[in-house]
Amino acid sequence: AQKITQTQPGMFVQEKEAVTLDCTYDTSDQSYGLFWYKQPSSGEMIFLIYQGSYDEQNATEGRYSLNFQKARKSANLVISASQLGDSAMYFCAIRDNYGQNFVFGPGTRLSVLP
Amino acid sequence: DGGITQSPKYLFRKEGQNVTLSCEQNLNHDAMYWYRQDPGQGLRLIYYSQIVNDFQKGDIAEGYSVSREKKESFPLTVTSAQKNPTAFYLCASSIEVLSYEQYFGPGTRLTVT
Protein backbone atom coordinates (compact mmCIF):
# COMPACT_ATOMS: atom_id res chain seq x y z
CA ALA A 1 0.00 0.00 0.00
CA GLN A 2 1.11 3.52 -0.68
CA LYS A 3 1.35 6.19 1.99
CA ILE A 4 2.13 9.90 2.14
CA THR A 5 3.43 11.63 5.26
CA GLN A 6 3.36 15.40 5.71
CA THR A 7 4.79 16.15 9.14
CA GLN A 8 4.12 19.90 9.18
CA PRO A 9 0.46 20.59 10.04
CA GLY A 10 1.10 24.33 9.73
CA MET A 11 3.83 26.60 8.43
CA PHE A 12 4.40 30.35 8.47
CA VAL A 13 6.53 32.28 6.01
CA GLN A 14 7.23 35.94 5.49
CA GLU A 15 6.10 37.42 2.19
CA LYS A 16 8.81 37.26 -0.51
CA GLU A 17 10.75 34.52 1.29
CA ALA A 18 11.09 30.92 0.17
CA VAL A 19 9.46 28.02 2.02
CA THR A 20 9.83 24.25 1.87
CA LEU A 21 6.90 21.94 2.55
CA ASP A 22 7.93 18.41 3.45
CA CYS A 23 6.58 15.22 1.97
CA THR A 24 7.81 11.66 2.40
CA TYR A 25 6.23 8.66 0.78
CA ASP A 26 6.16 4.91 0.98
CA THR A 27 5.53 2.65 -1.97
CA SER A 28 6.58 -0.75 -3.22
CA ASP A 29 6.02 0.27 -6.85
CA GLN A 30 9.00 0.91 -9.10
CA SER A 31 7.10 3.36 -11.26
CA TYR A 32 4.96 6.07 -9.72
CA GLY A 33 4.11 9.74 -9.85
CA LEU A 34 4.25 12.41 -7.17
CA PHE A 35 1.98 15.44 -7.13
CA TRP A 36 1.43 18.61 -5.19
CA TYR A 37 -1.95 20.33 -5.00
CA LYS A 38 -3.01 23.62 -3.44
CA GLN A 39 -6.39 24.01 -1.77
CA PRO A 40 -7.44 27.61 -0.99
CA SER A 41 -10.17 28.29 1.54
CA SER A 42 -12.73 28.16 -1.29
CA GLY A 43 -12.18 24.41 -1.47
CA GLU A 44 -11.12 23.66 -5.02
CA MET A 45 -7.93 21.66 -5.58
CA ILE A 46 -5.36 23.26 -7.85
CA PHE A 47 -2.66 21.12 -9.47
CA LEU A 48 0.80 22.61 -8.93
CA ILE A 49 3.53 20.22 -10.00
CA TYR A 50 4.28 16.62 -10.96
CA GLN A 51 7.39 14.43 -10.66
CA GLY A 52 7.72 11.01 -12.24
CA SER A 53 9.75 8.42 -10.40
CA TYR A 54 12.10 8.00 -13.36
CA ASP A 55 12.58 11.72 -13.95
CA GLU A 56 16.19 12.55 -13.16
CA GLN A 57 15.70 16.27 -12.97
CA ASN A 58 13.61 18.00 -10.33
CA ALA A 59 10.35 19.36 -11.69
CA THR A 60 9.82 23.11 -11.78
CA GLU A 61 6.73 25.18 -12.58
CA GLY A 62 7.21 28.90 -12.17
CA ARG A 63 7.76 29.63 -8.48
CA TYR A 64 7.22 25.98 -7.56
CA SER A 65 9.91 23.34 -7.59
CA LEU A 66 9.91 19.80 -6.34
CA ASN A 67 13.00 18.61 -4.48
CA PHE A 68 12.92 14.90 -5.34
CA GLN A 69 15.22 12.60 -3.39
CA LYS A 70 14.29 9.11 -4.49
CA ALA A 71 16.60 7.18 -2.15
CA ARG A 72 15.13 9.03 0.81
CA LYS A 73 11.58 8.76 -0.60
CA SER A 74 11.20 12.48 -0.25
CA ALA A 75 9.34 14.94 -2.51
CA ASN A 76 9.43 18.35 -0.88
CA LEU A 77 7.73 21.36 -2.44
CA VAL A 78 9.72 24.60 -2.56
CA ILE A 79 7.83 27.85 -3.10
CA SER A 80 10.10 30.76 -3.92
CA ALA A 81 9.21 34.41 -3.33
CA SER A 82 6.06 33.67 -1.32
CA GLN A 83 2.98 35.77 -1.99
CA LEU A 84 -0.04 36.44 0.21
CA GLY A 85 -2.12 34.44 -2.25
CA ASP A 86 -0.04 31.36 -1.49
CA SER A 87 -1.79 31.00 1.87
CA ALA A 88 -3.67 27.70 1.56
CA MET A 89 -3.57 24.00 2.35
CA TYR A 90 -0.99 22.05 0.37
CA PHE A 91 -1.34 18.35 -0.31
CA CYS A 92 1.26 15.89 -1.50
CA ALA A 93 -0.04 12.83 -3.36
CA ILE A 94 1.29 9.68 -4.97
CA ARG A 95 -0.15 7.62 -7.78
CA ASP A 96 1.00 4.32 -9.18
CA ASN A 97 1.48 4.28 -12.90
CA TYR A 98 -1.52 2.06 -13.46
CA GLY A 99 -3.51 5.09 -12.40
CA GLN A 100 -5.74 3.17 -10.07
CA ASN A 101 -4.42 4.28 -6.75
CA PHE A 102 -4.19 7.97 -5.91
CA VAL A 103 -3.22 8.58 -2.26
CA PHE A 104 -3.12 12.00 -0.60
CA GLY A 105 -1.29 13.13 2.52
CA PRO A 106 -3.00 15.00 5.38
CA GLY A 107 -1.82 18.38 4.12
CA THR A 108 0.15 21.36 5.41
CA ARG A 109 -1.51 24.72 6.05
CA LEU A 110 0.75 27.52 4.82
CA SER A 111 0.23 31.05 6.06
CA VAL A 112 2.11 33.87 4.35
CA LEU A 113 2.66 36.88 6.58
CA PRO A 114 2.83 40.44 5.21
CA ASP B 1 -15.28 28.06 -20.53
CA GLY B 2 -14.20 24.46 -19.92
CA GLY B 3 -14.35 23.00 -16.48
CA ILE B 4 -16.08 20.90 -13.88
CA THR B 5 -19.26 21.94 -12.13
CA GLN B 6 -20.59 20.51 -8.92
CA SER B 7 -23.93 21.44 -7.52
CA PRO B 8 -25.05 22.46 -5.05
CA LYS B 9 -22.16 23.96 -3.08
CA TYR B 10 -23.89 23.23 0.23
CA LEU B 11 -26.35 20.39 0.83
CA PHE B 12 -28.28 19.49 3.95
CA ARG B 13 -30.11 16.21 4.51
CA LYS B 14 -31.76 14.29 7.28
CA GLU B 15 -30.24 11.03 8.41
CA GLY B 16 -31.68 8.03 6.59
CA GLN B 17 -32.18 9.82 3.27
CA ASN B 18 -30.26 9.07 0.12
CA VAL B 19 -28.77 12.11 -1.58
CA THR B 20 -27.23 12.54 -5.04
CA LEU B 21 -24.36 14.92 -5.74
CA SER B 22 -23.98 16.23 -9.25
CA CYS B 23 -20.73 16.40 -11.25
CA GLU B 24 -20.57 17.59 -14.84
CA GLN B 25 -17.52 18.25 -17.03
CA ASN B 26 -17.20 19.77 -20.49
CA LEU B 27 -13.50 19.01 -20.90
CA ASN B 28 -14.14 15.89 -22.98
CA HIS B 29 -12.22 13.86 -20.41
CA ASP B 30 -12.63 10.11 -20.30
CA ALA B 31 -11.80 9.60 -16.61
CA MET B 32 -13.77 10.94 -13.67
CA TYR B 33 -13.32 10.57 -9.92
CA TRP B 34 -15.07 11.18 -6.62
CA TYR B 35 -13.15 12.02 -3.46
CA ARG B 36 -14.18 12.62 0.10
CA GLN B 37 -12.37 15.07 2.38
CA ASP B 38 -12.84 15.21 6.14
CA PRO B 39 -11.61 18.14 8.29
CA GLY B 40 -7.85 18.15 8.67
CA GLN B 41 -7.39 15.24 6.28
CA GLY B 42 -6.40 14.65 2.72
CA LEU B 43 -8.64 13.30 0.00
CA ARG B 44 -9.78 9.70 -0.13
CA LEU B 45 -10.94 8.07 -3.34
CA ILE B 46 -14.54 6.83 -3.36
CA TYR B 47 -15.10 5.76 -6.97
CA TYR B 48 -13.56 6.39 -10.36
CA SER B 49 -14.62 5.78 -13.93
CA GLN B 50 -12.34 5.30 -16.92
CA ILE B 51 -15.05 5.35 -19.58
CA VAL B 52 -18.81 5.51 -19.98
CA ASN B 53 -20.70 2.64 -18.35
CA ASP B 54 -17.66 1.58 -16.38
CA PHE B 55 -16.62 2.45 -12.84
CA GLN B 56 -14.39 1.03 -10.13
CA LYS B 57 -14.43 1.21 -6.34
CA GLY B 58 -11.84 3.29 -4.58
CA ASP B 59 -10.66 2.99 -1.00
CA ILE B 60 -13.91 3.98 0.72
CA ALA B 61 -16.76 2.94 -1.61
CA GLU B 62 -19.02 1.44 1.06
CA GLY B 63 -22.27 3.35 1.39
CA TYR B 64 -21.84 5.13 -1.96
CA SER B 65 -22.98 4.40 -5.49
CA VAL B 66 -22.22 6.01 -8.87
CA SER B 67 -23.31 5.85 -12.48
CA ARG B 68 -21.64 6.90 -15.71
CA GLU B 69 -24.28 6.95 -18.42
CA LYS B 70 -22.78 9.94 -20.21
CA LYS B 71 -19.19 11.00 -20.68
CA GLU B 72 -19.93 14.41 -19.19
CA SER B 73 -21.69 13.27 -16.03
CA PHE B 74 -20.66 11.21 -12.99
CA PRO B 75 -23.23 11.58 -10.20
CA LEU B 76 -22.53 10.23 -6.72
CA THR B 77 -25.28 8.91 -4.46
CA VAL B 78 -24.65 8.91 -0.74
CA THR B 79 -26.90 6.20 0.62
CA SER B 80 -28.34 5.79 4.08
CA ALA B 81 -25.85 2.95 4.57
CA GLN B 82 -22.97 5.44 4.74
CA LYS B 83 -22.34 5.78 8.48
CA ASN B 84 -20.65 9.18 8.48
CA PRO B 85 -21.80 11.02 5.35
CA THR B 86 -21.06 14.57 6.52
CA ALA B 87 -17.98 15.66 4.56
CA PHE B 88 -16.67 17.73 1.67
CA TYR B 89 -17.01 15.91 -1.66
CA LEU B 90 -14.79 16.69 -4.63
CA CYS B 91 -15.24 15.53 -8.18
CA ALA B 92 -12.32 15.44 -10.62
CA SER B 93 -11.60 14.47 -14.18
CA SER B 94 -8.59 13.70 -16.33
CA ILE B 95 -8.00 13.00 -20.00
CA GLU B 96 -7.51 9.36 -19.09
CA VAL B 97 -6.80 7.46 -15.90
CA LEU B 98 -3.06 7.51 -16.55
CA SER B 99 -2.98 11.28 -17.08
CA TYR B 100 -0.97 12.92 -14.39
CA GLU B 101 -3.13 16.03 -14.08
CA GLN B 102 -6.57 15.86 -12.54
CA TYR B 103 -8.91 18.84 -12.76
CA PHE B 104 -11.12 19.37 -9.74
CA GLY B 105 -14.55 20.86 -9.32
CA PRO B 106 -15.38 23.37 -6.57
CA GLY B 107 -16.78 20.68 -4.25
CA THR B 108 -20.04 20.05 -2.40
CA ARG B 109 -20.21 20.28 1.37
CA LEU B 110 -22.76 17.75 2.61
CA THR B 111 -24.17 17.96 6.10
CA VAL B 112 -26.38 15.17 7.40
CA THR B 113 -28.19 15.62 10.71
PDB file of C-alpha atoms in Angstrom:
ATOM      1  CA  ALA A   1       0.000   0.000   0.000  1.00  0.00           C
ATOM      2  CA  GLN A   2       1.110   3.524  -0.678  1.00  0.00           C
ATOM      3  CA  LYS A   3       1.351   6.194   1.988  1.00  0.00           C
ATOM      4  CA  ILE A   4       2.130   9.899   2.144  1.00  0.00           C
ATOM      5  CA  THR A   5       3.433  11.635   5.265  1.00  0.00           C
ATOM      6  CA  GLN A   6       3.363  15.398   5.714  1.00  0.00           C
ATOM      7  CA  THR A   7       4.794  16.152   9.139  1.00  0.00           C
ATOM      8  CA  GLN A   8       4.118  19.901   9.180  1.00  0.00           C
ATOM      9  CA  PRO A   9       0.458  20.594  10.036  1.00  0.00           C
ATOM     10  CA  GLY A  10       1.096  24.332   9.730  1.00  0.00           C
ATOM     11  CA  MET A  11       3.833  26.601   8.426  1.00  0.00           C
ATOM     12  CA  PHE A  12       4.399  30.345   8.468  1.00  0.00           C
ATOM     13  CA  VAL A  13       6.534  32.276   6.012  1.00  0.00           C
ATOM     14  CA  GLN A  14       7.229  35.940   5.488  1.00  0.00           C
ATOM     15  CA  GLU A  15       6.103  37.416   2.191  1.00  0.00           C
ATOM     16  CA  LYS A  16       8.813  37.256  -0.507  1.00  0.00           C
ATOM     17  CA  GLU A  17      10.745  34.522   1.293  1.00  0.00           C
ATOM     18  CA  ALA A  18      11.087  30.916   0.170  1.00  0.00           C
ATOM     19  CA  VAL A  19       9.461  28.019   2.020  1.00  0.00           C
ATOM     20  CA  THR A  20       9.825  24.248   1.871  1.00  0.00           C
ATOM     21  CA  LEU A  21       6.903  21.940   2.554  1.00  0.00           C
ATOM     22  CA  ASP A  22       7.934  18.410   3.454  1.00  0.00           C
ATOM     23  CA  CYS A  23       6.576  15.218   1.969  1.00  0.00           C
ATOM     24  CA  THR A  24       7.806  11.658   2.400  1.00  0.00           C
ATOM     25  CA  TYR A  25       6.227   8.659   0.776  1.00  0.00           C
ATOM     26  CA  ASP A  26       6.160   4.911   0.978  1.00  0.00           C
ATOM     27  CA  THR A  27       5.535   2.648  -1.970  1.00  0.00           C
ATOM     28  CA  SER A  28       6.580  -0.748  -3.224  1.00  0.00           C
ATOM     29  CA  ASP A  29       6.021   0.271  -6.846  1.00  0.00           C
ATOM     30  CA  GLN A  30       9.004   0.910  -9.101  1.00  0.00           C
ATOM     31  CA  SER A  31       7.097   3.355 -11.259  1.00  0.00           C
ATOM     32  CA  TYR A  32       4.960   6.068  -9.722  1.00  0.00           C
ATOM     33  CA  GLY A  33       4.111   9.744  -9.851  1.00  0.00           C
ATOM     34  CA  LEU A  34       4.254  12.409  -7.167  1.00  0.00           C
ATOM     35  CA  PHE A  35       1.978  15.436  -7.128  1.00  0.00           C
ATOM     36  CA  TRP A  36       1.435  18.614  -5.194  1.00  0.00           C
ATOM     37  CA  TYR A  37      -1.949  20.327  -4.999  1.00  0.00           C
ATOM     38  CA  LYS A  38      -3.006  23.622  -3.438  1.00  0.00           C
ATOM     39  CA  GLN A  39      -6.395  24.014  -1.770  1.00  0.00           C
ATOM     40  CA  PRO A  40      -7.440  27.608  -0.990  1.00  0.00           C
ATOM     41  CA  SER A  41     -10.171  28.293   1.537  1.00  0.00           C
ATOM     42  CA  SER A  42     -12.732  28.163  -1.286  1.00  0.00           C
ATOM     43  CA  GLY A  43     -12.183  24.411  -1.465  1.00  0.00           C
ATOM     44  CA  GLU A  44     -11.120  23.657  -5.025  1.00  0.00           C
ATOM     45  CA  MET A  45      -7.934  21.659  -5.575  1.00  0.00           C
ATOM     46  CA  ILE A  46      -5.357  23.264  -7.852  1.00  0.00           C
ATOM     47  CA  PHE A  47      -2.662  21.118  -9.466  1.00  0.00           C
ATOM     48  CA  LEU A  48       0.804  22.609  -8.934  1.00  0.00           C
ATOM     49  CA  ILE A  49       3.531  20.223  -9.999  1.00  0.00           C
ATOM     50  CA  TYR A  50       4.283  16.622 -10.955  1.00  0.00           C
ATOM     51  CA  GLN A  51       7.395  14.426 -10.659  1.00  0.00           C
ATOM     52  CA  GLY A  52       7.720  11.010 -12.238  1.00  0.00           C
ATOM     53  CA  SER A  53       9.748   8.422 -10.404  1.00  0.00           C
ATOM     54  CA  TYR A  54      12.099   7.999 -13.359  1.00  0.00           C
ATOM     55  CA  ASP A  55      12.584  11.718 -13.951  1.00  0.00           C
ATOM     56  CA  GLU A  56      16.192  12.545 -13.160  1.00  0.00           C
ATOM     57  CA  GLN A  57      15.698  16.270 -12.966  1.00  0.00           C
ATOM     58  CA  ASN A  58      13.612  17.999 -10.328  1.00  0.00           C
ATOM     59  CA  ALA A  59      10.350  19.360 -11.689  1.00  0.00           C
ATOM     60  CA  THR A  60       9.821  23.109 -11.780  1.00  0.00           C
ATOM     61  CA  GLU A  61       6.733  25.184 -12.577  1.00  0.00           C
ATOM     62  CA  GLY A  62       7.211  28.896 -12.169  1.00  0.00           C
ATOM     63  CA  ARG A  63       7.761  29.629  -8.476  1.00  0.00           C
ATOM     64  CA  TYR A  64       7.221  25.975  -7.560  1.00  0.00           C
ATOM     65  CA  SER A  65       9.912  23.344  -7.593  1.00  0.00           C
ATOM     66  CA  LEU A  66       9.913  19.799  -6.337  1.00  0.00           C
ATOM     67  CA  ASN A  67      13.000  18.608  -4.478  1.00  0.00           C
ATOM     68  CA  PHE A  68      12.917  14.902  -5.341  1.00  0.00           C
ATOM     69  CA  GLN A  69      15.221  12.599  -3.392  1.00  0.00           C
ATOM     70  CA  LYS A  70      14.294   9.107  -4.494  1.00  0.00           C
ATOM     71  CA  ALA A  71      16.599   7.181  -2.153  1.00  0.00           C
ATOM     72  CA  ARG A  72      15.126   9.028   0.809  1.00  0.00           C
ATOM     73  CA  LYS A  73      11.582   8.761  -0.598  1.00  0.00           C
ATOM     74  CA  SER A  74      11.197  12.475  -0.246  1.00  0.00           C
ATOM     75  CA  ALA A  75       9.343  14.942  -2.509  1.00  0.00           C
ATOM     76  CA  ASN A  76       9.435  18.353  -0.878  1.00  0.00           C
ATOM     77  CA  LEU A  77       7.734  21.365  -2.441  1.00  0.00           C
ATOM     78  CA  VAL A  78       9.721  24.598  -2.558  1.00  0.00           C
ATOM     79  CA  ILE A  79       7.833  27.847  -3.104  1.00  0.00           C
ATOM     80  CA  SER A  80      10.095  30.756  -3.919  1.00  0.00           C
ATOM     81  CA  ALA A  81       9.215  34.413  -3.328  1.00  0.00           C
ATOM     82  CA  SER A  82       6.061  33.673  -1.323  1.00  0.00           C
ATOM     83  CA  GLN A  83       2.981  35.774  -1.986  1.00  0.00           C
ATOM     84  CA  LEU A  84      -0.037  36.444   0.214  1.00  0.00           C
ATOM     85  CA  GLY A  85      -2.122  34.436  -2.249  1.00  0.00           C
ATOM     86  CA  ASP A  86      -0.042  31.357  -1.487  1.00  0.00           C
ATOM     87  CA  SER A  87      -1.794  31.000   1.866  1.00  0.00           C
ATOM     88  CA  ALA A  88      -3.665  27.701   1.561  1.00  0.00           C
ATOM     89  CA  MET A  89      -3.568  23.999   2.347  1.00  0.00           C
ATOM     90  CA  TYR A  90      -0.986  22.053   0.373  1.00  0.00           C
ATOM     91  CA  PHE A  91      -1.338  18.349  -0.312  1.00  0.00           C
ATOM     92  CA  CYS A  92       1.258  15.886  -1.501  1.00  0.00           C
ATOM     93  CA  ALA A  93      -0.036  12.828  -3.356  1.00  0.00           C
ATOM     94  CA  ILE A  94       1.291   9.676  -4.975  1.00  0.00           C
ATOM     95  CA  ARG A  95      -0.154   7.616  -7.777  1.00  0.00           C
ATOM     96  CA  ASP A  96       0.999   4.321  -9.176  1.00  0.00           C
ATOM     97  CA  ASN A  97       1.477   4.283 -12.902  1.00  0.00           C
ATOM     98  CA  TYR A  98      -1.516   2.061 -13.464  1.00  0.00           C
ATOM     99  CA  GLY A  99      -3.508   5.093 -12.400  1.00  0.00           C
ATOM    100  CA  GLN A 100      -5.744   3.169 -10.067  1.00  0.00           C
ATOM    101  CA  ASN A 101      -4.419   4.284  -6.746  1.00  0.00           C
ATOM    102  CA  PHE A 102      -4.193   7.970  -5.910  1.00  0.00           C
ATOM    103  CA  VAL A 103      -3.223   8.583  -2.256  1.00  0.00           C
ATOM    104  CA  PHE A 104      -3.118  12.005  -0.605  1.00  0.00           C
ATOM    105  CA  GLY A 105      -1.293  13.128   2.517  1.00  0.00           C
ATOM    106  CA  PRO A 106      -3.003  14.999   5.383  1.00  0.00           C
ATOM    107  CA  GLY A 107      -1.816  18.377   4.122  1.00  0.00           C
ATOM    108  CA  THR A 108       0.150  21.362   5.406  1.00  0.00           C
ATOM    109  CA  ARG A 109      -1.508  24.715   6.049  1.00  0.00           C
ATOM    110  CA  LEU A 110       0.752  27.518   4.820  1.00  0.00           C
ATOM    111  CA  SER A 111       0.226  31.049   6.062  1.00  0.00           C
ATOM    112  CA  VAL A 112       2.108  33.869   4.350  1.00  0.00           C
ATOM    113  CA  LEU A 113       2.659  36.876   6.584  1.00  0.00           C
ATOM    114  CA  PRO A 114       2.826  40.442   5.206  1.00  0.00           C
TER     115      PRO A 114
ATOM    116  CA  ASP B   1     -15.282  28.056 -20.533  1.00  0.00           C
ATOM    117  CA  GLY B   2     -14.197  24.458 -19.919  1.00  0.00           C
ATOM    118  CA  GLY B   3     -14.346  23.003 -16.477  1.00  0.00           C
ATOM    119  CA  ILE B   4     -16.077  20.899 -13.876  1.00  0.00           C
ATOM    120  CA  THR B   5     -19.255  21.944 -12.132  1.00  0.00           C
ATOM    121  CA  GLN B   6     -20.594  20.509  -8.920  1.00  0.00           C
ATOM    122  CA  SER B   7     -23.930  21.443  -7.524  1.00  0.00           C
ATOM    123  CA  PRO B   8     -25.045  22.461  -5.055  1.00  0.00           C
ATOM    124  CA  LYS B   9     -22.159  23.962  -3.081  1.00  0.00           C
ATOM    125  CA  TYR B  10     -23.890  23.229   0.229  1.00  0.00           C
ATOM    126  CA  LEU B  11     -26.351  20.391   0.829  1.00  0.00           C
ATOM    127  CA  PHE B  12     -28.276  19.490   3.948  1.00  0.00           C
ATOM    128  CA  ARG B  13     -30.107  16.212   4.505  1.00  0.00           C
ATOM    129  CA  LYS B  14     -31.755  14.295   7.275  1.00  0.00           C
ATOM    130  CA  GLU B  15     -30.239  11.035   8.409  1.00  0.00           C
ATOM    131  CA  GLY B  16     -31.678   8.028   6.587  1.00  0.00           C
ATOM    132  CA  GLN B  17     -32.183   9.823   3.271  1.00  0.00           C
ATOM    133  CA  ASN B  18     -30.262   9.072   0.123  1.00  0.00           C
ATOM    134  CA  VAL B  19     -28.767  12.114  -1.584  1.00  0.00           C
ATOM    135  CA  THR B  20     -27.228  12.540  -5.041  1.00  0.00           C
ATOM    136  CA  LEU B  21     -24.357  14.917  -5.738  1.00  0.00           C
ATOM    137  CA  SER B  22     -23.977  16.232  -9.250  1.00  0.00           C
ATOM    138  CA  CYS B  23     -20.735  16.404 -11.246  1.00  0.00           C
ATOM    139  CA  GLU B  24     -20.566  17.587 -14.840  1.00  0.00           C
ATOM    140  CA  GLN B  25     -17.516  18.252 -17.032  1.00  0.00           C
ATOM    141  CA  ASN B  26     -17.198  19.769 -20.493  1.00  0.00           C
ATOM    142  CA  LEU B  27     -13.496  19.008 -20.898  1.00  0.00           C
ATOM    143  CA  ASN B  28     -14.135  15.892 -22.980  1.00  0.00           C
ATOM    144  CA  HIS B  29     -12.220  13.865 -20.407  1.00  0.00           C
ATOM    145  CA  ASP B  30     -12.632  10.105 -20.300  1.00  0.00           C
ATOM    146  CA  ALA B  31     -11.805   9.597 -16.614  1.00  0.00           C
ATOM    147  CA  MET B  32     -13.768  10.943 -13.668  1.00  0.00           C
ATOM    148  CA  TYR B  33     -13.317  10.574  -9.917  1.00  0.00           C
ATOM    149  CA  TRP B  34     -15.070  11.183  -6.619  1.00  0.00           C
ATOM    150  CA  TYR B  35     -13.147  12.021  -3.460  1.00  0.00           C
ATOM    151  CA  ARG B  36     -14.177  12.619   0.098  1.00  0.00           C
ATOM    152  CA  GLN B  37     -12.369  15.065   2.381  1.00  0.00           C
ATOM    153  CA  ASP B  38     -12.839  15.214   6.141  1.00  0.00           C
ATOM    154  CA  PRO B  39     -11.612  18.137   8.291  1.00  0.00           C
ATOM    155  CA  GLY B  40      -7.846  18.151   8.671  1.00  0.00           C
ATOM    156  CA  GLN B  41      -7.395  15.244   6.284  1.00  0.00           C
ATOM    157  CA  GLY B  42      -6.401  14.655   2.721  1.00  0.00           C
ATOM    158  CA  LEU B  43      -8.644  13.299   0.003  1.00  0.00           C
ATOM    159  CA  ARG B  44      -9.779   9.700  -0.133  1.00  0.00           C
ATOM    160  CA  LEU B  45     -10.939   8.071  -3.335  1.00  0.00           C
ATOM    161  CA  ILE B  46     -14.537   6.834  -3.359  1.00  0.00           C
ATOM    162  CA  TYR B  47     -15.096   5.759  -6.975  1.00  0.00           C
ATOM    163  CA  TYR B  48     -13.560   6.385 -10.360  1.00  0.00           C
ATOM    164  CA  SER B  49     -14.618   5.785 -13.931  1.00  0.00           C
ATOM    165  CA  GLN B  50     -12.344   5.298 -16.922  1.00  0.00           C
ATOM    166  CA  ILE B  51     -15.050   5.347 -19.583  1.00  0.00           C
ATOM    167  CA  VAL B  52     -18.806   5.508 -19.981  1.00  0.00           C
ATOM    168  CA  ASN B  53     -20.700   2.637 -18.348  1.00  0.00           C
ATOM    169  CA  ASP B  54     -17.658   1.582 -16.381  1.00  0.00           C
ATOM    170  CA  PHE B  55     -16.617   2.451 -12.845  1.00  0.00           C
ATOM    171  CA  GLN B  56     -14.387   1.028 -10.130  1.00  0.00           C
ATOM    172  CA  LYS B  57     -14.432   1.210  -6.344  1.00  0.00           C
ATOM    173  CA  GLY B  58     -11.845   3.294  -4.583  1.00  0.00           C
ATOM    174  CA  ASP B  59     -10.656   2.987  -1.004  1.00  0.00           C
ATOM    175  CA  ILE B  60     -13.914   3.980   0.717  1.00  0.00           C
ATOM    176  CA  ALA B  61     -16.759   2.937  -1.606  1.00  0.00           C
ATOM    177  CA  GLU B  62     -19.015   1.437   1.064  1.00  0.00           C
ATOM    178  CA  GLY B  63     -22.269   3.354   1.390  1.00  0.00           C
ATOM    179  CA  TYR B  64     -21.842   5.129  -1.956  1.00  0.00           C
ATOM    180  CA  SER B  65     -22.982   4.400  -5.495  1.00  0.00           C
ATOM    181  CA  VAL B  66     -22.224   6.009  -8.868  1.00  0.00           C
ATOM    182  CA  SER B  67     -23.309   5.846 -12.483  1.00  0.00           C
ATOM    183  CA  ARG B  68     -21.638   6.903 -15.714  1.00  0.00           C
ATOM    184  CA  GLU B  69     -24.285   6.946 -18.419  1.00  0.00           C
ATOM    185  CA  LYS B  70     -22.783   9.935 -20.213  1.00  0.00           C
ATOM    186  CA  LYS B  71     -19.189  11.005 -20.679  1.00  0.00           C
ATOM    187  CA  GLU B  72     -19.928  14.412 -19.187  1.00  0.00           C
ATOM    188  CA  SER B  73     -21.685  13.273 -16.028  1.00  0.00           C
ATOM    189  CA  PHE B  74     -20.664  11.214 -12.995  1.00  0.00           C
ATOM    190  CA  PRO B  75     -23.235  11.580 -10.196  1.00  0.00           C
ATOM    191  CA  LEU B  76     -22.532  10.231  -6.718  1.00  0.00           C
ATOM    192  CA  THR B  77     -25.284   8.912  -4.460  1.00  0.00           C
ATOM    193  CA  VAL B  78     -24.649   8.906  -0.739  1.00  0.00           C
ATOM    194  CA  THR B  79     -26.896   6.197   0.622  1.00  0.00           C
ATOM    195  CA  SER B  80     -28.339   5.786   4.079  1.00  0.00           C
ATOM    196  CA  ALA B  81     -25.846   2.951   4.570  1.00  0.00           C
ATOM    197  CA  GLN B  82     -22.974   5.442   4.737  1.00  0.00           C
ATOM    198  CA  LYS B  83     -22.343   5.780   8.476  1.00  0.00           C
ATOM    199  CA  ASN B  84     -20.647   9.184   8.482  1.00  0.00           C
ATOM    200  CA  PRO B  85     -21.797  11.023   5.347  1.00  0.00           C
ATOM    201  CA  THR B  86     -21.062  14.571   6.524  1.00  0.00           C
ATOM    202  CA  ALA B  87     -17.982  15.658   4.559  1.00  0.00           C
ATOM    203  CA  PHE B  88     -16.670  17.734   1.669  1.00  0.00           C
ATOM    204  CA  TYR B  89     -17.008  15.911  -1.661  1.00  0.00           C
ATOM    205  CA  LEU B  90     -14.794  16.687  -4.627  1.00  0.00           C
ATOM    206  CA  CYS B  91     -15.243  15.526  -8.182  1.00  0.00           C
ATOM    207  CA  ALA B  92     -12.325  15.440 -10.620  1.00  0.00           C
ATOM    208  CA  SER B  93     -11.599  14.467 -14.184  1.00  0.00           C
ATOM    209  CA  SER B  94      -8.587  13.703 -16.330  1.00  0.00           C
ATOM    210  CA  ILE B  95      -7.995  12.996 -19.999  1.00  0.00           C
ATOM    211  CA  GLU B  96      -7.513   9.361 -19.090  1.00  0.00           C
ATOM    212  CA  VAL B  97      -6.801   7.460 -15.898  1.00  0.00           C
ATOM    213  CA  LEU B  98      -3.060   7.507 -16.552  1.00  0.00           C
ATOM    214  CA  SER B  99      -2.981  11.280 -17.081  1.00  0.00           C
ATOM    215  CA  TYR B 100      -0.966  12.924 -14.388  1.00  0.00           C
ATOM    216  CA  GLU B 101      -3.134  16.026 -14.084  1.00  0.00           C
ATOM    217  CA  GLN B 102      -6.573  15.862 -12.537  1.00  0.00           C
ATOM    218  CA  TYR B 103      -8.906  18.838 -12.760  1.00  0.00           C
ATOM    219  CA  PHE B 104     -11.120  19.369  -9.743  1.00  0.00           C
ATOM    220  CA  GLY B 105     -14.551  20.861  -9.318  1.00  0.00           C
ATOM    221  CA  PRO B 106     -15.381  23.366  -6.573  1.00  0.00           C
ATOM    222  CA  GLY B 107     -16.780  20.681  -4.253  1.00  0.00           C
ATOM    223  CA  THR B 108     -20.035  20.054  -2.401  1.00  0.00           C
ATOM    224  CA  ARG B 109     -20.213  20.285   1.367  1.00  0.00           C
ATOM    225  CA  LEU B 110     -22.756  17.748   2.606  1.00  0.00           C
ATOM    226  CA  THR B 111     -24.170  17.964   6.104  1.00  0.00           C
ATOM    227  CA  VAL B 112     -26.381  15.168   7.399  1.00  0.00           C
ATOM    228  CA  THR B 113     -28.193  15.622  10.714  1.00  0.00           C
TER     229      THR B 113
END
